[in-house]
Amino acid sequence: MNNYDKEVRLLHGGDYNPDQWLDYPEILAKDLEMMKEAHINTVSLGIFAWSALEPQEEEFHFEWLDKIMDDIYAMGGNVILATPSGARPAWLSQKYPEVLRTNAKREKMLHGGRHNHCFSSPIYREKTAIINRKLAERYSNHPALLMWHISNEYGGDCHCEYCQENFRCWLQAKYGTLEELNKAWWGPFWSHTITDWAQVESPSPLGESAVHGLNLDWKRFVTDQTIDFFEHEIKDIRKLTPQIPVTTNFMADTMDLIPFYSLDYEKFARHVDILSWDCYPAWHNDWETTADLACKVGFIDDLYRSLKGKPFLLMESTPSGVNWHPVNKAKRPGMHVLSSLQHIAHGSDSNLYFQWRKSRGSSEKFHGAVVDHDNSTDNRVFREVANVGRLMEKIKAVKGKGKKSRVAILYDWDNNWALDDAQGFSQATKRYPQTCQSHYRYFWERDISVDIVTPNYDLNDYDLVIAPMLYLVTEQNMTRLAEYVAAGGRLVSTYITGVVNESDLTYINGWPETLQRLFGIEVKETDTYYPKDRNGLVMGDQQFAVKDYAALLKPVDAEVMAHYTDDFYAGEAAVTLNSYGKGTAYFIGGRTESDFLTAFYDDVSTELSLENPLVISGDPEVSVQSRENEKGRMTFVMNFSETVKYIELAGEHYDLVSGTAVTGQLELEPYQVIVFEN
């Protein structure tokens, strides 16, 4: 059993950068004292420390890291040790300029920033292998080593000649012949038939950017090339420390808090032992409620938990504000505890921060941290961090517990890329990730657990699968969805589904026959609205607004659940239901507001008895989330609002914080969290 599996505590701590403070031994000594006071048990080391580890080529200095590793172990802590490839030293760029990235305009970048390196560069691969191997050799048996943190927030692409050649090889491996490539890319369009592999260039504003098959394949290649570099980084680490798990920190697109766009994390997740991610919501913003934002956080947590089907780690968060939002607002009292425990409620086994101590200089000197420039424990932020640490010690029994979900929402990176690239519909209102989140909201507000899965996952364990806006869907995945429904599942899909195949080519003869049989309809066309346009749909005795998109449906075998009220398709089908095998397939033709989704999913949830049996009377701004396994269940009740809330739970529950048994109605103060063990 490795150190990670032996660790019974939830991980509390975060990024520690002692390499910035080597000239201040008194600071480093005080750090250890304050870590104990903050109930810190884990630190991430060495993430951007390459210049401190190798200040000149082949001149290595590990003594400072030895001491920190020993000191952390002596205080009873763990180390998540990083490889430093995310920010290379200046000497490496100066001596080997080929390691620098080339942008889409074919401009070679200068040294600076982070992640400004070419994944294809033989020199860069050689140099990362050397430093990674030395780290693994030196610390393979160190008792503090908990896991490996490979690089940091992988992202971006390079368009240099190395990458062009690798892209061509990738295409040859995928298509085999130019004939197949031209079929997939629809080569005759604009006379773009490729007659030599050397003619292939990555998408560029100086050249080709309108061949959608090329654009889609480039994004896939960038994911595969990034994973290939990751595998290169861990090659010797796996050999030298096979018992130590590896991770790398995934991200989310920040202000909208939607899944990270540039890399297919479903593919990447297969290559890490433990999935981790970095979360920085703009709490207390002026464009959404606290509950709105919390719902988005829950969606990303559930996605990253579902990608590997087991608990994840929150690798980075902030104890208060950040320094790169348009407005960097401090967390209000109570929000840090609430936001930290939300991640644990959704499946995290950690709450880790960027960063332990604020930098004195450069771009992150005002980024939130546990220790501020006052170098003191006597401030609000430090006290709240210490409080989180104490709470995590009380609820440590949740570590390793999972979540049981009967509902799944499909999310697909290929689909997002292809739909985003489509020169049709409306560029401003496609909003595929946000549409998935709008369906998720119904279940989050009603405390019904949801897994966010990709089309490649086994769906048979779910009673309800929701697949909005599957613009790109392969024949294989259509068949899998049909088999799921035929076996007794319930499937919901929507407008802008089934338009193109895996090569971003439209289906010949229109809407695919597999989907026609599954949903019992034909989709004849899709109307796109201007922002002020509205239609309506009537379902039973209720009327709802339709905005942005309306698919015109021709029922064949399906039952009409709702019809449009206006325009040339007034009275025609807007929502349908089709019995298919032992199951049911629903199709929602128009984009609506949340009131329709509430009415629609109320009926579906009632039929399937999806309600949370713990909640007798809930509140949409109070989230109730449980984690459980054969040893028991832990339930988190969280008030994501600025007002007092009341809910009622079934049965008797033991409050882990107060140590008392609780039954009946609960009163929750603003931002309050109560954790029950059953």
XYZ file of C-alpha atoms in Angstrom:
678
model
C 0.000 0.000 0.000
C 1.411 3.417 -0.974
C 1.507 6.525 1.214
C -1.556 7.983 -0.488
C -3.697 4.929 0.252
C -2.397 4.814 3.825
C -3.241 8.473 4.483
C -6.527 8.551 6.411
C -6.788 12.352 6.559
C -8.382 14.614 4.003
C -5.561 16.625 2.438
C -5.362 20.250 3.587
C -2.616 22.610 2.425
C -1.451 23.641 -1.009
C 1.263 25.148 -3.173
C 4.359 26.023 -1.180
C 7.169 27.951 -2.867
C 10.149 27.955 -0.476
C 12.450 28.485 -3.475
C 11.235 32.113 -3.461
C 12.363 32.537 0.168
C 15.736 30.791 0.357
C 17.401 34.056 1.407
C 15.004 34.324 4.366
C 15.552 31.292 6.643
C 13.522 32.952 9.386
C 10.517 33.001 7.022
C 10.923 29.298 6.219
C 11.152 28.445 9.919
C 8.012 30.442 10.677
C 6.167 28.732 7.822
C 6.408 25.404 9.610
C 5.040 26.869 12.833
C 2.125 28.516 11.056
C 1.335 25.374 9.037
C 0.714 23.510 12.268
C -1.549 26.302 13.491
C -3.499 26.208 10.204
C -3.910 22.409 10.423
C -1.947 21.944 7.189
C -0.982 18.357 6.429
C 0.031 18.469 2.736
C 2.073 20.801 0.539
C 2.825 20.807 -3.181
C 6.508 21.496 -3.812
C 8.680 22.377 -6.786
C 6.021 23.342 -9.308
C 7.981 26.319 -10.667
C 11.347 25.581 -9.063
C 13.441 24.574 -12.079
C 15.777 27.575 -11.854
C 16.383 26.826 -8.163
C 16.963 23.130 -8.835
C 19.137 23.630 -11.942
C 20.389 27.240 -12.048
C 22.812 26.385 -14.871
C 22.788 23.485 -17.270
C 23.757 20.251 -15.474
C 24.393 22.125 -12.208
C 21.893 20.740 -9.715
C 21.023 21.981 -6.229
C 18.705 19.764 -4.208
C 19.916 20.600 -0.705
C 17.227 23.186 -0.069
C 14.529 20.772 -1.244
C 15.986 17.986 0.910
C 15.561 20.164 3.980
C 12.001 21.184 3.139
C 11.012 17.560 2.455
C 12.521 16.507 5.793
C 10.896 19.377 7.672
C 7.449 18.673 6.241
C 7.772 15.008 7.168
C 8.942 15.900 10.667
C 5.778 17.909 11.267
C 3.657 14.937 10.144
C 2.956 16.283 6.673
C 2.864 14.986 3.115
C 4.548 16.292 -0.019
C 3.025 16.298 -3.480
C 6.224 16.683 -5.485
C 6.028 18.409 -8.846
C 8.019 18.183 -12.025
C 9.029 21.731 -13.016
C 8.310 21.712 -16.757
C 5.577 24.360 -16.549
C 8.146 27.182 -16.395
C 11.621 26.545 -17.699
C 14.736 28.522 -16.662
C 16.062 31.362 -18.821
C 19.323 29.582 -19.629
C 17.359 26.833 -21.352
C 15.540 29.280 -23.630
C 18.732 31.194 -24.357
C 20.841 28.172 -25.279
C 18.086 26.181 -27.004
C 15.578 28.606 -28.559
C 13.845 25.705 -30.292
C 12.125 24.929 -26.975
C 10.052 28.109 -27.295
C 6.608 27.899 -28.807
C 5.590 29.145 -32.218
C 2.136 30.711 -32.401
C -0.508 30.236 -35.103
C 0.941 33.184 -37.044
C 4.240 31.245 -37.152
C 5.944 33.708 -34.802
C 8.547 32.294 -32.423
C 7.757 33.380 -28.874
C 10.268 34.971 -26.507
C 11.257 33.584 -23.130
C 8.740 34.447 -20.464
C 5.459 33.575 -18.847
C 4.556 29.944 -18.254
C 3.762 27.022 -20.561
C 5.677 28.729 -23.345
C 7.339 25.551 -24.545
C 7.041 23.153 -27.437
C 5.838 19.658 -26.546
C 7.538 18.285 -29.679
C 10.998 19.761 -29.090
C 13.563 16.944 -28.660
C 15.735 19.210 -26.509
C 12.858 20.138 -24.218
C 11.913 16.506 -23.832
C 15.526 15.618 -23.091
C 15.906 18.329 -20.446
C 12.605 17.553 -18.712
C 13.524 13.863 -18.641
C 16.842 14.664 -16.934
C 15.388 16.829 -14.165
C 12.425 14.483 -13.634
C 14.691 11.457 -13.394
C 16.920 13.155 -10.834
C 13.906 14.082 -8.715
C 12.597 10.511 -8.845
C 16.001 9.024 -8.030
C 16.548 11.345 -5.080
C 13.109 11.206 -3.470
C 11.724 7.812 -4.498
C 11.947 6.464 -0.958
C 11.360 9.666 0.970
C 8.624 9.002 3.548
C 6.968 12.382 2.895
C 6.380 11.686 -0.816
C 2.630 11.242 -1.245
C 2.210 11.644 -5.007
C 3.640 13.249 -8.137
C 2.261 16.505 -9.537
C 3.293 16.440 -13.214
C 3.974 19.928 -14.577
C 1.177 22.434 -13.989
C -2.068 23.264 -15.811
C -1.117 21.853 -19.203
C -2.501 23.915 -22.067
C -1.817 25.757 -25.318
C -0.410 24.631 -28.644
C 2.697 25.106 -30.788
C 2.890 25.499 -34.569
C 6.614 25.009 -35.158
C 8.043 22.663 -37.776
C 8.441 19.870 -35.219
C 4.733 20.128 -34.405
C 3.745 20.372 -38.083
C 5.593 17.147 -38.817
C 4.090 15.422 -35.801
C 0.630 16.573 -36.886
C 1.179 15.098 -40.357
C 2.314 11.798 -38.838
C -0.733 11.826 -36.554
C -3.001 12.325 -39.575
C -1.286 9.556 -41.524
C -1.800 7.182 -38.611
C -5.466 8.160 -38.386
C -6.428 8.198 -42.067
C -3.831 6.031 -43.749
C -4.219 7.651 -47.164
C -4.705 11.109 -48.594
C -7.899 9.856 -50.199
C -9.410 9.181 -46.766
C -8.124 12.491 -45.424
C -9.753 14.387 -48.283
C -13.027 12.548 -47.738
C -13.020 13.493 -44.065
C -12.083 17.128 -44.731
C -14.372 17.495 -47.772
C -11.334 18.398 -49.863
C -13.027 19.530 -53.097
C -14.609 22.473 -51.255
C -12.769 25.621 -52.385
C -10.363 23.314 -54.249
C -8.727 22.269 -50.987
C -7.877 18.720 -51.997
C -4.541 17.678 -50.439
C -2.199 15.863 -52.831
C 0.901 15.618 -50.597
C 1.164 15.224 -46.837
C 3.646 18.108 -46.816
C 0.806 20.423 -47.886
C -0.906 19.968 -44.520
C -0.473 22.929 -42.167
C -2.071 23.555 -38.814
C -4.922 26.104 -38.747
C -3.677 29.671 -38.974
C -5.116 33.171 -39.456
C -2.423 33.549 -42.151
C -3.630 30.480 -44.017
C -6.438 27.977 -43.531
C -8.972 28.279 -40.745
C -12.274 27.367 -42.430
C -11.812 23.637 -43.056
C -13.739 22.318 -40.102
C -12.345 18.798 -40.312
C -8.824 20.250 -40.132
C -9.731 22.452 -37.157
C -11.292 19.551 -35.304
C -8.387 17.213 -35.982
C -5.904 19.862 -34.845
C -7.680 20.151 -31.488
C -7.650 16.367 -31.152
C -3.956 16.300 -32.060
C -3.147 18.968 -29.452
C -4.805 16.816 -26.785
C -2.934 13.710 -27.931
C 0.369 15.601 -28.178
C -0.094 17.003 -24.673
C -0.842 13.535 -23.321
C 2.199 12.191 -25.170
C 4.371 14.801 -23.450
C 2.785 13.922 -20.105
C 3.588 10.246 -20.711
C 7.150 11.277 -21.592
C 7.396 13.154 -18.292
C 6.275 10.183 -16.207
C 8.242 7.464 -18.033
C 11.150 7.358 -15.571
C 8.921 8.329 -12.651
C 6.831 5.213 -13.261
C 9.976 3.059 -13.404
C 11.599 4.513 -10.299
C 8.510 5.085 -8.147
C 5.844 2.644 -9.377
C 4.126 2.797 -6.001
C 3.558 6.576 -6.096
C 0.411 7.828 -7.909
C 0.625 10.652 -10.459
C -1.700 13.530 -11.208
C -1.729 16.816 -13.059
C -4.040 19.699 -12.301
C -6.961 20.103 -14.699
C -8.748 23.448 -15.027
C -12.080 25.081 -15.809
C -12.677 28.108 -17.996
C -12.776 30.721 -15.304
C -15.430 33.428 -15.475
C -18.231 31.236 -16.883
C -16.976 28.249 -14.870
C -17.478 25.742 -17.674
C -15.258 22.754 -18.585
C -11.784 23.655 -19.844
C -12.022 24.099 -23.587
C -8.589 23.409 -25.054
C -7.964 19.797 -23.994
C -10.182 16.731 -24.045
C -10.013 15.827 -20.372
C -11.965 12.612 -20.929
C -8.937 11.296 -22.855
C -6.438 12.835 -20.437
C -8.174 11.366 -17.392
C -7.252 7.857 -18.523
C -3.555 8.685 -18.016
C -3.617 10.012 -14.439
C -3.995 7.884 -11.325
C -5.943 10.523 -9.441
C -7.740 13.396 -11.116
C -7.179 16.860 -9.655
C -8.320 20.311 -10.665
C -7.989 24.023 -9.870
C -11.114 26.021 -8.998
C -11.397 29.810 -8.720
C -15.042 30.963 -8.804
C -15.860 34.663 -8.689
C -17.828 34.492 -5.462
C -20.012 37.511 -4.637
C -20.049 38.784 -8.226
C -22.732 41.158 -9.482
C -24.186 39.100 -12.338
C -25.497 35.931 -10.636
C -26.626 34.665 -7.279
C -24.400 32.699 -4.943
C -26.538 29.630 -5.637
C -26.191 30.140 -9.416
C -22.425 30.047 -9.100
C -22.436 27.162 -6.635
C -24.477 25.127 -9.117
C -21.775 25.652 -11.768
C -19.068 24.593 -9.313
C -21.072 21.458 -8.565
C -21.330 20.657 -12.279
C -17.535 20.805 -12.758
C -16.917 18.806 -9.580
C -19.342 16.136 -10.767
C -17.715 16.047 -14.207
C -14.215 15.547 -12.841
C -15.422 13.005 -10.276
C -17.247 11.081 -12.991
C -14.320 11.001 -15.446
C -12.577 8.388 -13.304
C -15.553 7.255 -11.256
C -13.840 7.916 -7.940
C -12.908 10.780 -5.598
C -10.773 13.585 -7.014
C -8.513 16.205 -5.452
C -9.028 19.948 -5.362
C -5.438 20.907 -6.148
C -5.789 24.696 -6.121
C -8.270 27.165 -4.684
C -7.966 30.478 -2.896
C -8.618 31.265 0.758
C -10.006 34.640 -0.312
C -9.582 36.632 -3.551
C -7.455 36.102 -6.644
C -5.527 38.654 -8.678
C -6.701 38.013 -12.241
C -10.496 38.380 -12.189
C -11.702 41.724 -13.589
C -12.653 42.551 -9.990
C -10.808 40.645 -7.266
C -13.272 40.574 -4.417
C -12.507 38.999 -1.036
C -14.545 36.069 0.184
C -17.111 37.157 2.747
C -16.988 35.625 6.252
C -18.190 32.032 6.098
C -17.754 31.632 2.345
C -14.367 29.950 2.617
C -15.736 27.148 4.798
C -18.803 26.786 2.572
C -16.907 26.762 -0.726
C -14.270 24.373 0.627
C -16.755 21.827 1.937
C -18.804 21.986 -1.268
C -15.941 20.332 -3.154
C -15.678 17.629 -0.507
C -19.441 17.102 -0.665
C -19.192 16.465 -4.415
C -16.301 14.018 -4.180
C -13.022 15.760 -3.335
C -10.644 14.207 -0.832
C -8.734 17.461 -0.393
C -8.874 21.194 -0.066
C -5.572 22.635 -1.289
C -4.698 26.260 -1.967
C -2.741 28.367 -4.292
C -0.898 29.413 -2.341
C 0.571 29.069 1.142
C 2.394 32.407 1.214
C 1.945 35.444 -1.018
C 4.816 36.276 -3.318
C 6.669 39.546 -2.686
C 6.898 40.420 -6.358
C 5.616 39.887 -9.891
C 2.135 39.010 -11.044
C 1.017 36.909 -8.076
C 1.994 39.197 -5.223
C -1.668 40.045 -4.590
C -3.104 36.592 -5.275
C -4.930 35.180 -2.276
C -2.884 33.019 0.095
C -3.040 31.527 3.560
C -0.219 33.795 4.770
C -0.523 37.432 3.724
C 2.199 40.063 3.504
C 1.657 40.771 7.209
C 3.319 37.385 7.947
C 0.759 36.878 10.693
C -1.803 34.360 11.881
C -3.876 37.145 13.412
C -6.182 37.945 10.495
C -9.569 36.778 9.257
C -8.336 34.735 6.278
C -5.821 32.704 8.271
C -8.392 31.990 10.973
C -10.913 30.748 8.393
C -8.284 28.485 6.833
C -7.479 27.038 10.271
C -11.198 26.509 10.846
C -11.456 24.568 7.561
C -8.514 22.445 8.682
C -10.201 21.620 11.980
C -13.477 20.743 10.240
C -11.682 18.493 7.760
C -10.169 16.574 10.661
C -13.652 16.014 12.107
C -15.098 14.721 8.820
C -12.091 12.685 7.669
C -14.244 9.541 7.548
C -15.659 10.837 4.251
C -12.311 10.167 2.521
C -12.704 7.569 -0.211
C -16.494 7.604 -0.177
C -18.237 7.943 -3.548
C -21.552 9.235 -4.833
C -24.454 7.196 -6.181
C -26.267 8.784 -9.101
C -29.260 7.614 -11.106
C -29.036 10.574 -13.487
C -26.304 11.296 -16.034
C -25.702 14.278 -18.311
C -23.541 13.767 -21.400
C -20.715 16.220 -22.007
C -18.457 15.843 -25.064
C -15.372 17.907 -25.930
C -15.480 16.925 -29.635
C -19.053 18.146 -29.768
C -18.184 21.446 -28.102
C -15.315 22.077 -30.530
C -17.333 21.208 -33.626
C -20.391 23.208 -32.608
C -18.280 26.198 -31.663
C -16.631 26.065 -35.097
C -19.915 25.760 -37.013
C -20.619 28.781 -39.189
C -24.322 28.616 -38.594
C -26.989 29.069 -35.952
C -25.874 32.035 -33.770
C -22.310 32.530 -32.620
C -23.509 34.253 -29.443
C -26.117 31.744 -28.283
C -24.783 28.260 -28.977
C -23.648 27.947 -25.344
C -23.369 24.167 -25.274
C -21.680 23.858 -21.839
C -24.094 26.379 -20.345
C -27.025 24.422 -21.785
C -25.782 21.266 -20.086
C -25.544 23.256 -16.861
C -29.100 24.559 -17.252
C -30.406 20.966 -17.298
C -28.125 20.079 -14.380
C -29.564 22.965 -12.364
C -32.946 21.254 -11.943
C -31.356 18.290 -10.172
C -28.857 20.327 -8.156
C -31.646 22.514 -6.787
C -33.555 19.370 -5.746
C -30.562 17.578 -4.198
C -30.578 14.768 -6.779
C -27.083 13.452 -7.470
C -25.859 13.641 -11.086
C -22.868 12.182 -12.913
C -21.454 14.182 -15.844
C -20.198 11.597 -18.313
C -19.023 11.412 -21.916
C -20.719 9.415 -24.702
C -18.073 6.686 -24.308
C -19.254 5.738 -20.821
C -21.490 2.817 -19.907
C -24.964 4.283 -19.435
C -26.777 1.184 -18.285
C -26.593 2.024 -14.572
C -28.593 5.238 -15.031
C -32.364 5.625 -15.000
C -32.189 8.946 -16.851
C -29.625 10.192 -19.384
C -29.718 13.776 -20.663
C -27.863 14.614 -23.881
C -28.502 18.245 -24.882
C -27.249 19.700 -28.177
C -25.294 16.674 -29.424
C -24.470 18.453 -32.675
C -21.653 15.961 -33.354
C -22.687 12.379 -32.742
C -21.165 9.277 -34.287
C -23.122 6.335 -35.649
C -21.635 4.232 -32.865
C -22.860 6.600 -30.157
C -26.311 6.861 -31.745
C -26.510 3.071 -31.570
C -25.354 3.067 -27.948
C -28.032 5.594 -27.016
C -30.671 3.545 -28.827
C -29.551 0.367 -27.042
C -29.689 2.168 -23.703
C -33.291 3.248 -24.295
C -34.345 -0.110 -25.723
C -33.118 -1.763 -22.525
C -35.409 0.446 -20.424
C -33.596 3.774 -20.065
C -35.029 7.282 -20.295
C -33.208 9.627 -22.692
C -33.679 13.377 -23.162
C -32.171 15.251 -26.103
C -32.751 18.623 -27.729
C -32.491 20.932 -30.712
C -29.162 20.952 -32.613
C -28.594 17.229 -32.131
C -27.415 14.724 -34.757
C -26.180 17.249 -37.314
C -22.628 16.076 -38.117
C -20.472 12.964 -37.810
C -17.027 12.542 -36.255
C -15.407 14.338 -39.224
C -17.754 17.322 -38.854
C -19.551 16.291 -42.067
C -23.329 16.598 -42.192
C -25.332 13.412 -42.479
C -26.480 12.552 -45.991
C -30.287 12.625 -46.282
C -30.639 14.852 -43.238
C -31.427 13.694 -39.740
C -29.969 10.197 -39.222
C -32.344 7.238 -39.448
C -31.098 5.833 -36.127
C -32.256 8.993 -34.364
C -35.508 9.066 -36.338
C -36.386 5.591 -35.048
C -35.176 6.342 -31.523
C -37.144 9.566 -31.080
C -39.995 8.714 -33.462
C -39.652 12.034 -35.280
C -37.946 13.774 -38.164
C -36.183 17.090 -37.578
C -37.018 19.127 -40.663
C -35.171 22.381 -39.892
C -33.957 24.572 -37.051
C -35.032 28.182 -36.693
C -32.509 30.578 -35.109
C -33.801 33.644 -33.273
C -32.408 37.101 -32.730
C -31.901 37.942 -29.033
C -35.250 39.761 -28.742
C -37.237 37.113 -30.631
C -39.606 34.903 -28.682
C -41.965 32.051 -29.445
C -43.934 29.946 -27.018
C -44.823 26.350 -26.355
C -47.851 24.928 -24.638
C -47.597 21.769 -22.526
C -50.860 20.728 -20.892
C -52.412 23.874 -19.498
C -49.089 25.713 -19.149
C -47.360 28.048 -21.608
C -43.605 28.695 -21.706
C -41.304 31.025 -23.639
C -39.039 29.745 -26.425
C -35.846 31.638 -27.266
C -32.708 31.266 -29.412
C -33.584 28.001 -31.223
C -36.644 26.074 -32.335
C -36.422 22.747 -34.139
C -39.329 21.983 -36.442
C -40.379 18.410 -35.732
C -42.449 15.954 -37.774
C -43.841 13.257 -35.475
C -43.834 9.788 -37.014
C -44.322 7.423 -34.064
C -43.831 9.897 -31.235
C -46.474 11.378 -28.976
C -46.625 15.191 -28.953
C -46.175 16.578 -25.436
C -46.085 20.279 -26.370
C -46.589 22.452 -29.433
C -45.382 25.874 -30.577
C -47.732 28.855 -30.251
C -46.438 31.290 -32.876
C -44.872 31.881 -36.288
C -45.348 29.719 -39.367
C -45.011 26.559 -37.269
C -47.654 27.501 -34.690
C -49.451 24.358 -33.554
C -46.652 22.036 -34.624
C -44.780 19.686 -32.306
C -42.273 21.298 -29.925
C -41.668 18.463 -27.428
C -42.179 14.767 -28.099
C -42.125 11.432 -26.297
C -41.431 8.113 -27.997
C -41.668 4.608 -26.568
C -38.687 2.670 -27.876
C -38.187 -0.906 -26.748
C -38.583 -0.930 -22.976
C -37.651 2.740 -22.569
C -38.617 6.267 -23.540
C -36.898 8.957 -25.619
C -37.871 12.615 -25.189
C -36.982 15.388 -27.618
C -37.170 19.068 -26.664
C -37.322 21.130 -29.844
C -37.066 24.661 -28.449
C -34.704 26.347 -26.025
C -36.669 27.496 -23.013
C -36.222 29.187 -19.684
C -35.830 27.170 -16.499
C -39.581 27.156 -15.785
C -40.216 24.710 -18.622
C -37.337 22.438 -17.577
C -38.800 22.445 -14.058
C -42.229 21.376 -15.281
C -40.768 18.806 -17.680
C -38.341 17.214 -15.215
C -40.932 17.293 -12.418
C -42.968 14.783 -14.426
C -39.962 12.645 -15.360
C -38.583 12.684 -11.808
C -41.950 11.717 -10.347
C -42.289 8.823 -12.764
C -38.801 7.558 -11.879
C -39.010 8.449 -8.145
C -35.741 10.379 -8.349
C -36.331 12.550 -5.311
C -33.720 12.562 -2.546
C -35.206 10.366 0.224
C -33.344 12.367 2.881
C -35.081 15.651 2.025
C -38.694 16.103 3.092
C -38.797 19.833 2.418
C -35.876 21.494 0.619
C -34.861 24.860 -0.774
C -33.256 25.510 -4.183
C -30.509 27.599 -2.553
C -29.688 24.925 0.016
C -27.697 22.061 -1.454
C -27.850 18.616 0.156
C -25.118 16.285 -1.086
C -24.149 12.857 0.218
C -21.104 10.616 -0.138
C -21.388 6.993 0.808
C -19.909 3.529 0.669
C -20.441 0.233 2.471
C -19.181 1.831 5.705
C -21.801 4.559 5.817
C -22.967 7.902 4.480
C -21.975 11.497 5.139
C -24.354 14.304 4.175
C -23.501 17.974 3.656
C -26.237 20.607 4.008
C -25.054 23.928 2.543
C -26.805 27.294 2.447
C -25.682 29.144 -0.683
C -27.572 32.308 0.112
C -27.349 35.503 2.132
C -30.515 34.778 4.131
C -31.600 32.308 6.809
C -33.033 29.125 5.290
C -35.130 26.254 6.624
C -35.275 22.693 5.354
C -36.511 19.405 6.774
C -34.652 16.109 6.584
C -36.054 12.629 7.105
C -34.833 10.582 10.044
C -32.250 11.303 12.702
C -28.785 12.603 11.842
C -25.596 13.056 13.852
C -24.045 16.522 13.493
C -20.280 15.957 13.272
C -19.482 19.555 14.182
C -21.696 20.025 17.243
C -21.685 16.359 18.258
C -25.474 16.265 18.656
C -28.318 14.295 17.128
C -30.664 16.331 14.922
C -34.154 15.575 13.656
C -36.832 17.570 11.870
C -36.458 21.115 10.625
C -33.022 22.675 10.227
C -32.292 26.376 10.438
C -29.248 27.469 8.455
C -27.580 30.833 8.756
C -26.233 32.493 5.577
C -23.318 30.430 4.170
C -23.705 27.840 6.923
C -22.685 24.203 6.402
C -23.844 21.293 8.532
C -22.257 17.870 8.086
C -24.179 14.772 9.166
C -23.000 11.200 9.521
C -25.545 8.399 9.089
